Short mmCIF file of C-alpha atoms in Angstrom, two decimals:
data_model
loop_
_atom_site.label_atom_id
_atom_site.label_comp_id
_atom_site.label_asym_id
_atom_site.label_seq_id
_atom_site.Cartn_x
_atom_site.Cartn_y
_atom_site.Cartn_z
CA MET A 1 123.13 117.68 157.18
CA LEU A 2 123.13 118.66 153.55
CA LYS A 3 122.60 115.04 152.74
CA GLY A 4 119.43 115.02 154.79
CA VAL A 5 117.99 118.01 152.90
CA HIS A 6 118.72 116.33 149.65
CA GLN A 7 116.86 113.23 150.67
CA LYS A 8 113.87 115.31 151.70
CA LEU A 9 113.79 117.03 148.31
CA GLU A 10 113.97 113.73 146.50
CA ALA A 11 111.02 112.40 148.38
CA GLN A 12 108.86 115.28 147.10
CA GLN A 13 106.81 114.72 143.98
CA THR A 14 106.49 117.12 141.11
CA PRO A 15 103.24 119.12 141.42
CA ALA A 16 100.50 117.87 139.09
CA PHE A 17 100.47 121.26 137.34
CA PHE A 18 103.80 120.56 135.66
CA VAL A 19 103.10 116.96 134.69
CA ARG A 20 101.98 117.11 131.10
CA GLY A 21 103.74 114.18 129.52
CA PRO A 22 106.06 114.75 126.59
CA SER A 23 106.62 118.35 125.52
CA PRO A 24 104.43 119.80 122.74
CA PHE A 25 107.46 119.97 120.48
CA SER A 26 108.23 116.27 120.72
CA ARG A 27 104.54 115.48 120.26
CA MET A 28 104.43 117.73 117.20
CA VAL A 29 107.48 116.03 115.68
CA PHE A 30 105.98 112.60 116.34
CA PHE A 31 102.59 113.44 114.84
CA CYS A 32 104.12 115.24 111.83
CA ALA A 33 106.21 112.15 111.07
CA LEU A 34 103.12 109.99 111.50
CA SER A 35 101.00 112.09 109.14
CA ILE A 36 103.76 112.27 106.53
CA SER A 37 104.06 108.49 106.54
CA ILE A 38 100.27 108.16 106.30
CA MET A 39 100.27 110.55 103.34
CA ALA A 40 102.95 108.50 101.61
CA ILE A 41 101.02 105.27 102.21
CA ASP A 42 97.74 106.80 101.05
CA ALA A 43 99.27 108.30 97.91
CA ARG A 44 101.23 105.23 96.79
CA PHE A 45 99.36 102.17 98.06
CA ASN A 46 95.77 101.10 98.44
CA TYR A 47 96.00 99.91 102.05
CA LEU A 48 93.99 102.79 103.46
CA SER A 49 91.00 102.67 101.11
CA GLN A 50 89.40 100.06 103.39
CA VAL A 51 89.81 102.35 106.40
CA ARG A 52 88.31 105.22 104.45
CA GLN A 53 85.35 103.11 103.32
CA ALA A 54 84.62 101.89 106.84
CA PHE A 55 84.84 105.42 108.19
CA ILE A 56 82.53 106.86 105.52
CA ALA A 57 80.03 104.08 106.21
CA ALA A 58 80.15 104.87 109.92
CA LEU A 59 79.75 108.53 109.12
CA HIS A 60 76.66 107.98 106.97
CA PRO A 61 74.07 108.76 109.70
CA LEU A 62 75.91 111.98 110.55
CA GLU A 63 75.96 112.88 106.87
CA VAL A 64 72.22 112.30 106.62
CA VAL A 65 71.70 114.67 109.56
CA ALA A 66 73.97 117.28 107.94
CA ASN A 67 72.12 116.99 104.64
CA ALA A 68 68.68 117.20 106.22
CA PRO A 69 68.27 121.02 106.33
CA SER A 70 69.02 121.48 102.64
CA GLU A 71 66.65 118.63 101.77
CA TRP A 72 63.88 120.18 103.85
CA TYR A 73 64.52 123.48 102.12
CA ARG A 74 64.24 121.78 98.75
CA ASP A 75 61.00 120.04 99.72
CA VAL A 76 59.45 123.26 101.03
CA LYS A 77 60.50 125.09 97.86
CA LYS A 78 58.93 122.34 95.79
CA TYR A 79 55.73 122.55 97.83
CA PHE A 80 55.38 126.28 97.33
CA SER A 81 56.45 126.40 93.67
CA ALA A 82 53.68 127.98 91.71
CA HIS A 83 51.02 125.85 90.13
CA ASN A 84 51.34 127.82 86.94
CA ALA A 85 55.02 126.96 86.54
CA LEU A 86 54.25 123.28 87.01
CA VAL A 87 51.54 123.35 84.34
CA GLN A 88 53.90 125.07 81.94
CA GLU A 89 56.66 122.58 82.67
CA ASN A 90 54.25 119.70 82.20
CA TYR A 91 53.18 121.07 78.83
CA ALA A 92 56.79 121.56 77.70
CA LEU A 93 57.78 118.08 78.85
CA LYS A 94 54.84 116.49 77.05
CA GLN A 95 55.83 118.24 73.86
CA GLN A 96 59.43 117.13 74.33
CA ALA A 97 58.35 113.55 74.98
CA PHE A 98 56.28 113.59 71.80
CA GLU A 99 59.24 114.81 69.77
CA HIS A 100 61.50 112.24 71.35
CA GLN A 101 59.03 109.50 70.57
CA ILE A 102 59.09 110.37 66.88
CA MET A 103 62.90 110.40 66.97
CA LEU A 104 62.93 107.06 68.78
CA GLN A 105 60.79 105.44 66.12
CA ARG A 106 63.38 106.41 63.55
CA LEU A 107 66.20 105.33 65.86
CA SER A 108 64.93 101.78 66.26
CA THR A 109 64.74 101.24 62.50
CA ILE A 110 68.16 102.81 62.03
CA GLN A 111 69.63 100.68 64.80
CA ALA A 112 68.21 97.53 63.27
CA GLU A 113 69.61 98.52 59.93
CA ASN A 114 72.98 99.36 61.48
CA ASN A 115 73.14 96.01 63.27
CA HIS A 116 72.28 94.25 60.05
CA LEU A 117 75.00 96.10 58.15
CA ARG A 118 77.53 95.40 60.88
CA SER A 119 76.70 91.71 60.82
CA LEU A 120 77.19 91.77 57.05
CA LEU A 121 80.64 93.30 57.63
CA ASN A 122 81.41 90.75 60.41
CA GLY A 123 81.64 93.61 62.90
CA ASN A 124 80.66 93.44 66.55
CA ILE A 125 77.24 94.74 67.42
CA PRO A 126 77.70 97.42 70.05
CA ILE A 127 76.15 96.50 73.37
CA GLN A 128 73.87 98.96 75.11
CA PRO A 129 75.33 99.39 78.59
CA LYS A 130 73.00 99.08 81.57
CA ALA A 131 72.68 102.13 83.74
CA VAL A 132 71.75 103.02 87.31
CA LEU A 133 70.01 106.29 88.04
CA GLY A 134 71.70 108.27 90.79
CA GLU A 135 71.23 111.63 92.39
CA ILE A 136 73.91 114.14 93.34
CA SER A 137 73.83 114.46 97.12
CA HIS A 138 76.48 117.16 97.33
CA MET A 139 79.55 118.60 95.67
CA GLY A 140 82.95 117.41 96.86
CA ARG A 141 84.20 119.00 100.07
CA ASP A 142 87.75 119.49 98.91
CA PRO A 143 87.81 122.77 96.95
CA PHE A 144 90.93 121.65 95.07
CA THR A 145 89.29 118.75 93.25
CA HIS A 146 86.28 118.66 90.94
CA THR A 147 84.12 115.91 92.36
CA VAL A 148 80.49 115.26 93.21
CA VAL A 149 79.09 112.68 95.59
CA VAL A 150 76.25 110.49 94.33
CA ASN A 151 73.78 108.60 96.50
CA ARG A 152 74.57 105.20 94.97
CA GLY A 153 77.34 103.00 96.33
CA SER A 154 78.66 99.47 96.52
CA GLN A 155 75.28 98.39 97.96
CA HIS A 156 73.83 99.25 94.53
CA ASN A 157 76.60 97.39 92.65
CA ILE A 158 78.49 100.52 91.70
CA LYS A 159 82.13 99.90 90.88
CA ALA A 160 85.05 102.26 90.59
CA GLY A 161 85.75 103.23 87.00
CA GLN A 162 82.15 103.43 85.80
CA ALA A 163 81.28 106.24 83.41
CA VAL A 164 78.73 108.81 84.54
CA VAL A 165 76.52 110.75 82.13
CA ASP A 166 73.55 113.08 82.29
CA SER A 167 70.92 113.90 79.68
CA LYS A 168 73.31 116.15 77.75
CA GLY A 169 76.65 114.38 77.91
CA VAL A 170 79.48 112.84 79.87
CA ILE A 171 79.98 114.07 83.43
CA GLY A 172 82.90 111.96 84.59
CA GLN A 173 83.91 108.71 86.17
CA VAL A 174 83.34 106.98 89.51
CA THR A 175 86.63 107.07 91.40
CA ARG A 176 85.81 105.99 94.95
CA VAL A 177 82.99 103.75 96.06
CA TYR A 178 81.60 103.75 99.58
CA PRO A 179 78.77 101.51 100.84
CA PHE A 180 75.97 104.06 100.34
CA THR A 181 77.60 106.78 98.28
CA SER A 182 80.24 107.09 95.61
CA GLU A 183 82.56 109.85 94.50
CA VAL A 184 82.41 110.93 90.86
CA THR A 185 85.39 112.83 89.48
CA LEU A 186 84.28 115.32 86.83
CA ILE A 187 85.95 115.44 83.41
CA THR A 188 87.18 118.94 84.29
CA ASP A 189 89.34 117.56 87.12
CA LYS A 190 93.06 117.79 86.55
CA GLU A 191 93.60 114.08 86.97
CA LEU A 192 90.93 112.82 84.60
CA SER A 193 91.38 112.31 80.86
CA ILE A 194 88.88 111.13 78.30
CA PRO A 195 89.43 109.74 74.78
CA ILE A 196 87.44 111.84 72.35
CA GLN A 197 86.68 112.22 68.69
CA ILE A 198 85.79 115.41 66.83
CA GLU A 199 82.29 114.77 65.52
CA ARG A 200 82.82 116.68 62.28
CA ASN A 201 85.92 114.86 60.98
CA GLN A 202 86.29 111.84 63.30
CA LEU A 203 89.71 113.05 64.48
CA ARG A 204 90.75 111.09 67.57
CA ALA A 205 92.45 112.71 70.55
CA ILE A 206 92.58 112.65 74.34
CA ALA A 207 91.13 115.53 76.33
CA PHE A 208 92.49 116.39 79.78
CA GLY A 209 90.72 118.30 82.51
CA GLU A 210 92.20 121.69 83.27
CA GLY A 211 90.92 122.08 86.81
CA ASN A 212 88.90 125.22 86.01
CA ASN A 213 85.73 124.03 84.21
CA THR A 214 87.48 123.58 80.87
CA LEU A 215 89.10 120.74 78.97
CA ASP A 216 92.41 120.86 77.12
CA ILE A 217 93.47 118.82 74.08
CA PRO A 218 97.26 118.88 74.12
CA TYR A 219 99.80 117.68 71.53
CA LEU A 220 97.88 118.54 68.40
CA PRO A 221 99.80 120.51 65.73
CA THR A 222 98.91 124.13 65.08
CA ASN A 223 97.45 123.28 61.67
CA VAL A 224 95.07 120.62 63.05
CA ASP A 225 91.57 120.64 61.57
CA ILE A 226 89.64 121.77 64.64
CA LYS A 227 87.46 124.86 64.63
CA VAL A 228 85.76 126.82 67.35
CA GLY A 229 82.32 125.32 67.87
CA ASP A 230 83.32 121.75 66.99
CA LYS A 231 81.58 119.12 69.08
CA MET A 232 83.64 116.45 70.81
CA VAL A 233 82.15 113.01 71.46
CA THR A 234 83.60 109.97 73.19
CA SER A 235 85.48 107.65 70.85
CA GLY A 236 84.81 104.52 72.88
CA ILE A 237 88.25 103.01 72.37
CA ASP A 238 89.08 102.99 76.07
CA GLY A 239 86.34 100.52 76.96
CA VAL A 240 85.01 102.75 79.74
CA TYR A 241 82.89 105.32 77.97
CA PRO A 242 80.51 104.05 75.28
CA SER A 243 81.18 105.76 71.97
CA GLY A 244 79.21 108.74 70.71
CA LEU A 245 78.42 110.52 73.98
CA ALA A 246 78.74 114.29 73.85
CA VAL A 247 81.69 115.60 75.86
CA ALA A 248 82.45 119.24 75.09
CA THR A 249 82.43 121.99 72.51
CA VAL A 250 85.60 123.77 71.42
CA THR A 251 85.49 127.38 72.60
CA LYS A 252 88.97 128.76 72.00
CA ILE A 253 92.00 127.92 69.90
CA GLN A 254 95.27 129.71 70.62
CA GLN A 255 98.30 129.42 68.39
CA ASN A 256 101.43 130.30 70.24
CA PRO A 257 104.37 130.87 67.85
CA GLU A 258 106.79 129.52 70.44
CA SER A 259 105.00 126.20 70.79
CA PRO A 260 104.65 123.52 68.10
CA PHE A 261 101.26 122.59 69.53
CA ALA A 262 97.94 124.42 69.42
CA LYS A 263 96.22 125.28 72.69
CA ILE A 264 92.66 124.01 72.29
CA VAL A 265 90.26 124.91 75.08
CA SER A 266 86.77 123.45 75.26
CA THR A 267 83.91 123.59 77.73
CA PRO A 268 81.93 120.52 78.80
CA ILE A 269 78.40 120.10 77.44
CA ALA A 270 77.00 118.30 80.46
CA ASP A 271 75.84 120.78 83.05
CA VAL A 272 76.52 119.41 86.50
CA SER A 273 75.47 122.46 88.45
CA ASN A 274 71.93 122.45 87.03
CA HIS A 275 71.05 118.78 87.40
CA LEU A 276 70.49 116.44 90.27
CA GLN A 277 69.89 113.18 88.42
CA LEU A 278 72.58 111.36 86.50
CA LEU A 279 73.18 107.91 85.07
CA LEU A 280 75.97 105.58 86.15
CA LEU A 281 76.76 103.32 83.19
CA GLU A 282 77.80 99.75 83.88
CA LEU A 283 81.37 98.81 83.01
CA PRO A 284 81.62 96.76 79.82
CA GLU A 285 82.62 93.17 80.56
CA ALA A 286 86.25 92.63 79.65
CA LYS A 287 86.04 89.80 77.12
CA GLU A 288 89.30 90.72 75.42
CA SER A 289 91.27 89.42 78.40
CA GLU A 290 90.43 85.86 77.28
CA LEU A 291 91.75 86.47 73.80
CA ILE A 292 95.06 88.14 74.55
CA PRO A 293 98.10 86.12 75.68
CA PRO A 294 98.68 85.77 79.44
CA ALA A 295 101.65 88.14 79.55
CA ALA A 296 99.61 90.92 78.00
CA ALA A 297 96.63 90.04 80.16
CA GLU A 298 98.78 90.56 83.22
CA VAL A 299 99.59 94.06 82.05
CA VAL A 300 95.90 94.73 81.44
CA ASN A 301 95.01 93.49 84.90
CA HIS A 302 97.69 95.64 86.38
CA LYS A 303 96.30 98.62 84.55
CA LYS A 304 92.83 97.82 85.79
CA GLU A 305 94.06 97.94 89.34
CA ASP A 306 95.29 101.43 88.65
CA ALA A 307 92.22 102.38 86.69
CA PRO A 308 89.85 102.97 89.59
CA LYS A 309 92.18 105.57 90.99
CA LYS A 310 91.95 107.62 87.82
CA ASN A 311 92.32 106.50 84.25
CA ALA A 312 94.68 109.28 83.39
CA ALA A 313 98.03 107.65 83.89
CA PRO A 314 99.80 109.45 81.03
CA ARG A 315 99.79 113.06 82.10
CA LYS A 316 101.21 115.78 79.91
CA ASN A 317 104.92 115.09 80.34
CA GLY A 318 104.33 111.37 80.39
CA THR A 319 102.75 111.25 76.95
CA ALA A 320 105.35 113.51 75.45
CA SER A 321 108.23 111.44 76.75
CA LYS A 322 106.51 108.26 75.61
CA ASN A 323 106.18 109.59 72.08
CA ILE A 324 109.80 110.62 72.05
CA SER A 325 111.01 107.31 73.39
CA SER A 326 109.04 105.37 70.78
CA LYS A 327 110.53 107.59 68.09
CA ASN A 328 114.02 106.92 69.43
CA LYS A 329 113.31 103.21 69.37
CA ALA A 330 112.21 103.45 65.77
CA LYS A 331 115.42 105.28 64.93
CA THR A 332 117.64 102.73 66.63
CA ASN A 333 115.81 99.95 64.87
CA ALA A 334 116.34 101.66 61.55
CA SER A 335 120.07 102.11 62.21
CA HIS A 336 120.41 98.44 63.09
CA MET B 1 84.87 131.62 134.28
CA ARG B 2 82.75 128.80 132.98
CA HIS B 3 83.31 125.16 133.63
CA THR B 4 85.24 123.09 131.07
CA SER B 5 84.78 119.38 130.64
CA LEU B 6 85.81 116.62 128.30
CA PHE B 7 82.18 116.21 127.32
CA SER B 8 81.83 119.79 126.07
CA LEU B 9 85.11 119.37 124.16
CA TYR B 10 84.03 116.27 122.28
CA PHE B 11 80.48 117.52 121.84
CA THR B 12 81.66 120.73 120.17
CA LEU B 13 84.06 118.70 118.00
CA LEU B 14 81.15 116.54 116.89
CA ILE B 15 79.09 119.64 116.04
CA ALA B 16 82.09 121.01 114.12
CA LEU B 17 82.36 117.77 112.14
CA LEU B 18 78.65 118.00 111.39
CA CYS B 19 79.12 121.56 110.09
CA GLN B 20 82.06 120.34 108.00
CA LEU B 21 79.83 117.64 106.49
CA PHE B 22 77.09 120.13 105.67
CA PRO B 23 76.69 120.23 101.87
CA TRP B 24 78.38 123.53 101.05
CA VAL B 25 77.67 124.63 97.50
CA GLY B 26 78.98 127.26 95.12
CA GLN B 27 80.29 130.32 96.92
CA GLY B 28 79.70 128.73 100.32
CA ILE B 29 82.73 126.47 100.01
CA ILE B 30 84.98 129.52 99.55
CA PHE B 31 83.77 131.16 102.76
CA ARG B 32 83.44 127.97 104.80
CA PRO B 33 85.47 128.35 108.01
CA ASP B 34 87.63 125.44 109.19
CA PHE B 35 85.18 124.44 111.92
CA MET B 36 87.28 121.64 113.35
CA LEU B 37 90.44 123.77 113.42
CA VAL B 38 88.84 126.70 115.21
CA VAL B 39 87.16 124.46 117.77
CA ILE B 40 90.30 122.45 118.50
CA LEU B 41 92.41 125.63 118.76
CA TYR B 42 89.87 127.11 121.15
CA TRP B 43 90.03 124.09 123.45
CA LEU B 44 93.82 123.89 123.20
CA LEU B 45 94.15 127.48 124.42
CA ARG B 46 91.27 127.28 126.88
CA ALA B 47 91.89 123.92 128.49
CA PRO B 48 95.33 122.51 127.59
CA ASN B 49 94.93 119.93 130.33
CA LEU B 50 92.08 118.29 128.39
CA CYS B 51 93.58 118.11 124.92
CA ASN B 52 96.93 118.17 123.25
CA VAL B 53 98.69 118.03 119.90
CA GLY B 54 97.47 114.45 119.55
CA THR B 55 93.83 115.52 119.80
CA ALA B 56 94.42 118.11 117.08
CA TRP B 57 96.11 115.47 114.94
CA PHE B 58 93.14 113.15 115.33
CA ALA B 59 90.69 115.95 114.49
CA GLY B 60 92.72 116.67 111.35
CA LEU B 61 92.58 113.01 110.39
CA LEU B 62 88.78 113.10 110.73
CA VAL B 63 88.68 116.13 108.42
CA ASP B 64 90.83 114.27 105.90
CA LEU B 65 88.53 111.27 105.95
CA ALA B 66 85.41 113.42 105.69
CA THR B 67 86.64 115.62 102.83
CA GLY B 68 88.25 112.79 100.89
CA SER B 69 91.57 114.59 100.54
CA LEU B 70 94.91 112.81 100.84
CA LEU B 71 94.99 111.16 104.27
CA GLY B 72 97.25 113.03 106.69
CA GLN B 73 97.27 116.49 105.12
CA HIS B 74 94.96 118.18 107.59
CA ALA B 75 96.38 116.03 110.37
CA LEU B 76 99.83 117.47 109.68
CA SER B 77 98.67 121.08 109.41
CA PHE B 78 96.47 120.80 112.52
CA SER B 79 99.32 119.43 114.63
CA VAL B 80 101.68 122.20 113.46
CA ALA B 81 99.08 124.86 114.30
CA ALA B 82 98.37 123.16 117.64
CA PHE B 83 102.07 123.15 118.52
CA ILE B 84 102.42 126.86 117.79
CA ALA B 85 99.24 127.58 119.75
CA LEU B 86 100.48 125.63 122.75
CA SER B 87 103.97 127.10 122.78
CA TYR B 88 102.59 130.56 123.68
CA GLN B 89 99.55 129.33 125.60
CA ARG B 90 100.77 130.49 129.06
CA ARG B 91 101.31 134.04 127.85
CA LEU B 92 97.90 134.38 126.23
CA VAL B 93 96.11 135.24 129.47
CA LEU B 94 97.84 138.61 129.38
CA PHE B 95 96.62 139.41 125.86
CA ASN B 96 93.62 141.66 125.31
CA THR B 97 90.85 140.76 122.86
CA TRP B 98 92.51 142.34 119.84
CA GLN B 99 95.91 140.82 120.49
CA LEU B 100 94.27 137.43 120.94
CA ALA B 101 92.34 137.85 117.68
CA GLY B 102 95.60 138.69 115.91
CA TYR B 103 97.25 135.63 117.39
CA VAL B 104 94.40 133.36 116.28
CA THR B 105 94.49 134.91 112.80
CA ALA B 106 98.19 134.07 112.61
CA LEU B 107 97.46 130.46 113.63
CA LEU B 108 94.71 130.10 111.03
CA VAL B 109 96.95 131.59 108.32
CA ILE B 110 99.75 129.17 109.25
CA GLU B 111 97.40 126.21 108.94
CA ARG B 112 96.14 127.43 105.54
CA VAL B 113 99.70 127.92 104.30
CA VAL B 114 100.72 124.42 105.37
CA ILE B 115 97.72 122.93 103.54
CA LEU B 116 98.47 125.09 100.50
CA LEU B 117 102.07 123.87 100.41
CA LEU B 118 100.95 120.24 100.66
CA LYS B 119 98.38 120.75 97.90
CA LEU B 120 100.96 122.42 95.67
CA PHE B 121 103.32 119.47 96.24
CA GLU B 122 100.48 117.23 95.16
CA GLY B 123 100.37 119.07 91.83
CA ASN B 124 97.42 121.43 92.24
CA ASP B 125 97.26 124.95 90.83
CA ASN B 126 97.60 128.04 92.97
CA PRO B 127 94.02 128.77 94.02
CA GLY B 128 94.44 132.55 94.38
CA TRP B 129 93.74 134.93 97.24
CA HIS B 130 90.17 133.82 97.88
CA TYR B 131 91.76 130.69 99.35
CA PHE B 132 92.38 132.73 102.54
CA TRP B 133 88.72 133.70 103.13
CA PRO B 134 88.24 130.92 105.72
CA VAL B 135 90.70 132.80 107.96
CA ILE B 136 88.24 135.71 108.26
CA THR B 137 85.21 133.49 108.76
CA GLY B 138 87.23 131.34 111.15
CA LEU B 139 87.94 134.42 113.25
CA LEU B 140 84.20 135.12 113.45
CA LEU B 141 83.68 131.54 114.56
CA TRP B 142 86.41 132.04 117.19
CA GLN B 143 84.53 135.02 118.63
CA PHE B 144 81.37 132.92 118.66
CA MET B 145 83.19 130.17 120.58
CA ILE B 146 84.38 132.71 123.17
CA LEU B 147 80.81 134.00 123.45
CA MET B 148 79.46 130.51 123.96
CA PHE B 149 82.09 128.90 126.19
CA GLY B 150 83.79 131.88 127.84
CA GLY B 151 87.10 133.64 127.30
CA LEU B 152 90.50 132.31 128.18
CA THR B 153 91.44 131.82 131.82
CA ARG B 154 92.55 135.11 133.32
CA PRO B 155 93.56 136.02 136.88
CA LYS B 156 90.87 138.00 138.68
CA THR B 157 91.62 141.72 138.98
CA ASN B 158 89.57 143.42 141.65
#
């Protein structure tokens, strides 16, 4: 009799209310493991950049819709901006153009002279990089990084690693390229570094972004010849940024008695928040790769693969340890 | 009690993604609520038969792709928050408005903390207390969702 009851119970099905597949906990564990592995893959390898590009391209219409209200607002504001202000601006711009024209006349003669002198010295004539005009469509959406998104992408022959400047100075570098847009990492971002030169005394150094709208020049001794107000320009030895572009001005120098290095803080000259237009400079063609031996070329190529990510491989500790290791090598060589 | 459907779920998620894509500038980005998170939490608590931890994970992945952050960060934090939301989901019908608001605040804080931990692992600086503003704005958005799509299922008391 008991047996019969048992059979009856077995024949019953679980009510649909209780059927919910695996428990939330097991689902959570599964999806956490999945996202951790995705994070590891995204951080270490480049497999997922294709996925990201395809997704951003698919998202482009949605992005256009999202950007529409602010663009309408801008247009309406433009329409209603006072006539008087426009006349004034026009007058000021004309005056500026006139001044620039006079300066340009001098520049062309000086450039010709410079090229001539360089050819006398058997030096290379610097090439003027081509540039594409882009417009900032919005700031980056991740509040932790300093990026802007520009409305030029791989459809306009933009490549990762290109330098980006505005009328005042260097803004940053293209780090990710999507079909219609590209992501520009600002020089103030923690992961970007830029080789610079102090304009006054031609001192070379590397400036690192601090992550809070300032740049830092680490590993310079406390007695280094840098003053507050010094202008930093690009040195051009990295092959990404053409030389002589304004980067930042030194605003603060701290000398900590506990540290052998001076803390040099500087603020960027280029003003990203006030401009919409910027120039994306074309990458210089790597001709050196033909001259250097294949083993070295391999290293260069390898570096280039890394370069688009961010050209700041040697972060603070990295550079320090490198210096130390090279010193140690020198010592061991001497002892031998 | 208003009707729930898969369509309204995915439609609101799409709207949330659109809001996430909106070009937030300056101070706006500090106060921006986590649209996707609030919407997915709402649907998880309102209609757990329509969505699950997996849906939250996928929504988080979309946020990662849209914001350009490391892939999987938001996916991880969303699925943790979704799990905690679901584990007390059956009891929530007994909560009053204030208790529910407190519960949602706790969920939003947990998600923020998970993201903060991941970002700190990545080598970012501590952003300071203003990092938790989206919790407050997210709570406002939560109230708006309840206004729009009805409160949580509750037995009728006559």
